[in-house]
């Protein structure tokens, strides 16, 4: 079962050398339960801030963030964050990273192992469970990052350009992996990216943000099902053109 | 996809072996030069004994049991001082690295006191803790405390926000967050500080034993100097050096075990 994520009139600024920078102001965005929403926008427009707010790591100065029925007042295991630079714990093995959430959450050892086994096999890393992050390739690290986020069985996945640092082929594989994960569990996904094609391949809907303070410039639905051909259909091409125009490209 | 390729084991061990052989050859060459110079009579043998004479002296020290007694006495002071200083330094580093108010209160005071070379505190330590073991252990502990404290503190200050954020979204808060993220992030700093501290400890030990001890390797060196027994003095130097070298190697090996996740531990 998944839950929706709603941001209502959110305002957030952060301090910098030149005074406070307004990242978001009167910002509204909703991810329906089980929906995949992709957020596109120029660098530094506050996309990551958006995710940190949804994760409960930052608190809005104004407005409300609600997951399901409950207001977000801090981090919670039902909302998992996947980082652009994986942020794997270098002192834990692959398995240690994946089991981290269940372990601090008090899940018993047998159940923990079972969950990690399943996830590691789903991301194709069963053989590498005893390795340390530094011994992995960037794509493998990103897979571990995804598995670690999924180990708490979250209802909302917050993803911060998770595949941006990967080569094109690995990125395609990771996108397919994410789709199969989503098809199995139907998490609500808020997916930040700067890659229009990625947004078109993954999202039920995408929004394009302006520069700071971020406003929604464009919002479009993308039809499913999503076979590779659909990426080159006239409808998708029109959407791509529209998104690129909104991004100022 | 395969794990990032690393130099194959055989190549690495071959180049290790070569490095080791070069190192051993250079030590052997230095010993030969020393031996030749000692025997040449350029310097009087009682001022510049060759290594063969030093080795003979070392053997007789070992046979009489003095060597073992001195080594045990030194090792005891050294390890007790190191353990005490390392424990206090780690605690202090974590305290001032994690709690900003603690840093404000303690750091200026600590920075002032650590600017004082610890050797000049030796007379004070003897006044306060007496001529026995306590003053020697205290001075070693003080010498160890500072590098461990500073290095732990800087590691605690450098804990990456992303790790903390990742752990919090995964459900770790409060003490758990501290135990699961801050501590493993600080551990390399503790180890680096300890490695520095191992040599400061030897230094402090030598100073302490040279001013008012009745056994110990540095005491033996100093006593032999006063008795004008150059060979015995050099034997003591060699024994102390060998001990310090062995401890450092042991420490590197141990830190690889404690930090298996590091590229090159220590």
PDB file of C-alpha atoms in Angstrom, chain B residues 92-180:
ATOM      1  CA  UNK B  92      37.790  14.581  24.649  1.00  0.00           C
ATOM      2  CA  UNK B  93      37.951  14.660  20.848  1.00  0.00           C
ATOM      3  CA  UNK B  94      34.456  13.250  20.542  1.00  0.00           C
ATOM      4  CA  UNK B  95      33.189  15.702  23.141  1.00  0.00           C
ATOM      5  CA  UNK B  96      34.673  18.816  21.551  1.00  0.00           C
ATOM      6  CA  UNK B  97      34.026  17.558  18.018  1.00  0.00           C
ATOM      7  CA  UNK B  98      30.356  16.802  18.522  1.00  0.00           C
ATOM      8  CA  UNK B  99      29.233  19.364  21.107  1.00  0.00           C
ATOM      9  CA  UNK B 100      29.801  22.943  20.070  1.00  0.00           C
ATOM     10  CA  UNK B 101      29.450  24.396  23.615  1.00  0.00           C
ATOM     11  CA  UNK B 102      32.056  21.953  24.898  1.00  0.00           C
ATOM     12  CA  UNK B 103      34.436  23.060  22.182  1.00  0.00           C
ATOM     13  CA  UNK B 104      33.930  26.723  23.086  1.00  0.00           C
ATOM     14  CA  UNK B 105      34.716  26.068  26.730  1.00  0.00           C
ATOM     15  CA  UNK B 106      37.529  23.568  26.459  1.00  0.00           C
ATOM     16  CA  UNK B 107      39.407  24.303  23.238  1.00  0.00           C
ATOM     17  CA  UNK B 108      41.111  27.607  24.145  1.00  0.00           C
ATOM     18  CA  UNK B 109      42.329  26.125  27.411  1.00  0.00           C
ATOM     19  CA  UNK B 110      43.541  22.956  25.731  1.00  0.00           C
ATOM     20  CA  UNK B 111      45.254  24.808  22.911  1.00  0.00           C
ATOM     21  CA  UNK B 112      47.129  26.922  25.428  1.00  0.00           C
ATOM     22  CA  UNK B 113      48.306  23.985  27.490  1.00  0.00           C
ATOM     23  CA  UNK B 114      49.236  21.794  24.566  1.00  0.00           C
ATOM     24  CA  UNK B 115      51.510  24.562  23.267  1.00  0.00           C
ATOM     25  CA  UNK B 116      53.798  23.823  26.231  1.00  0.00           C
ATOM     26  CA  UNK B 117      56.387  21.165  25.279  1.00  0.00           C
ATOM     27  CA  UNK B 118      55.521  18.234  27.501  1.00  0.00           C
ATOM     28  CA  UNK B 119      59.138  17.668  28.475  1.00  0.00           C
ATOM     29  CA  UNK B 120      59.184  20.843  30.555  1.00  0.00           C
ATOM     30  CA  UNK B 121      56.170  19.505  32.466  1.00  0.00           C
ATOM     31  CA  UNK B 122      58.276  16.583  33.630  1.00  0.00           C
ATOM     32  CA  UNK B 123      59.607  18.253  36.815  1.00  0.00           C
ATOM     33  CA  UNK B 124      56.062  19.300  37.666  1.00  0.00           C
ATOM     34  CA  UNK B 125      54.821  15.755  37.083  1.00  0.00           C
ATOM     35  CA  UNK B 126      57.501  14.451  39.440  1.00  0.00           C
ATOM     36  CA  UNK B 127      56.468  16.980  42.081  1.00  0.00           C
ATOM     37  CA  UNK B 128      52.828  16.044  41.756  1.00  0.00           C
ATOM     38  CA  UNK B 129      53.007  12.316  41.152  1.00  0.00           C
ATOM     39  CA  UNK B 130      56.306  11.469  42.823  1.00  0.00           C
ATOM     40  CA  UNK B 131      59.425   9.801  41.483  1.00  0.00           C
ATOM     41  CA  UNK B 132      57.693   6.471  40.940  1.00  0.00           C
ATOM     42  CA  UNK B 133      55.758   5.066  38.030  1.00  0.00           C
ATOM     43  CA  UNK B 134      52.833   7.495  38.221  1.00  0.00           C
ATOM     44  CA  UNK B 135      54.765  10.533  37.020  1.00  0.00           C
ATOM     45  CA  UNK B 136      56.229   8.615  34.078  1.00  0.00           C
ATOM     46  CA  UNK B 137      52.893   7.186  33.023  1.00  0.00           C
ATOM     47  CA  UNK B 138      51.320  10.618  33.405  1.00  0.00           C
ATOM     48  CA  UNK B 139      53.851  12.277  31.135  1.00  0.00           C
ATOM     49  CA  UNK B 140      53.462   9.579  28.466  1.00  0.00           C
ATOM     50  CA  UNK B 141      49.670   9.888  28.748  1.00  0.00           C
ATOM     51  CA  UNK B 142      49.849  13.644  28.338  1.00  0.00           C
ATOM     52  CA  UNK B 143      52.069  13.316  25.270  1.00  0.00           C
ATOM     53  CA  UNK B 144      49.577  10.857  23.757  1.00  0.00           C
ATOM     54  CA  UNK B 145      46.473  12.756  24.761  1.00  0.00           C
ATOM     55  CA  UNK B 146      47.044  15.809  22.571  1.00  0.00           C
ATOM     56  CA  UNK B 147      47.507  14.232  19.127  1.00  0.00           C
ATOM     57  CA  UNK B 148      44.659  11.780  19.731  1.00  0.00           C
ATOM     58  CA  UNK B 149      42.365  14.533  20.925  1.00  0.00           C
ATOM     59  CA  UNK B 150      43.078  16.829  17.968  1.00  0.00           C
ATOM     60  CA  UNK B 151      42.845  14.132  15.367  1.00  0.00           C
ATOM     61  CA  UNK B 152      39.608  12.698  16.790  1.00  0.00           C
ATOM     62  CA  UNK B 153      38.124  16.168  16.998  1.00  0.00           C
ATOM     63  CA  UNK B 154      38.881  17.013  13.387  1.00  0.00           C
ATOM     64  CA  UNK B 155      37.375  13.690  12.257  1.00  0.00           C
ATOM     65  CA  UNK B 156      34.259  14.390  14.316  1.00  0.00           C
ATOM     66  CA  UNK B 157      33.975  17.837  12.745  1.00  0.00           C
ATOM     67  CA  UNK B 158      34.290  16.393   9.244  1.00  0.00           C
ATOM     68  CA  UNK B 159      31.454  13.839   9.432  1.00  0.00           C
ATOM     69  CA  UNK B 160      29.702  14.105   6.087  1.00  0.00           C
ATOM     70  CA  UNK B 161      26.176  15.456   6.151  1.00  0.00           C
ATOM     71  CA  UNK B 162      25.062  12.933   3.535  1.00  0.00           C
ATOM     72  CA  UNK B 163      25.851   9.987   5.827  1.00  0.00           C
ATOM     73  CA  UNK B 164      23.908  11.600   8.633  1.00  0.00           C
ATOM     74  CA  UNK B 165      20.991  12.309   6.315  1.00  0.00           C
ATOM     75  CA  UNK B 166      21.040   8.794   4.879  1.00  0.00           C
ATOM     76  CA  UNK B 167      21.062   7.267   8.356  1.00  0.00           C
ATOM     77  CA  UNK B 168      18.251   9.519   9.571  1.00  0.00           C
ATOM     78  CA  UNK B 169      15.991   8.662   6.640  1.00  0.00           C
ATOM     79  CA  UNK B 170      16.764   5.003   7.366  1.00  0.00           C
ATOM     80  CA  UNK B 171      15.491   5.435  10.904  1.00  0.00           C
ATOM     81  CA  UNK B 172      18.561   6.207  13.039  1.00  0.00           C
ATOM     82  CA  UNK B 173      18.230   9.083  15.487  1.00  0.00           C
ATOM     83  CA  UNK B 174      19.851  10.252  18.711  1.00  0.00           C
ATOM     84  CA  UNK B 175      22.272   7.853  20.341  1.00  0.00           C
ATOM     85  CA  UNK B 176      21.811   5.335  17.546  1.00  0.00           C
ATOM     86  CA  UNK B 177      22.798   7.898  14.925  1.00  0.00           C
ATOM     87  CA  UNK B 178      25.842   8.747  16.959  1.00  0.00           C
ATOM     88  CA  UNK B 179      26.844   5.135  17.425  1.00  0.00           C
ATOM     89  CA  UNK B 180      26.163   4.079  13.827  1.00  0.00           C
TER      90      UNK B 180
END
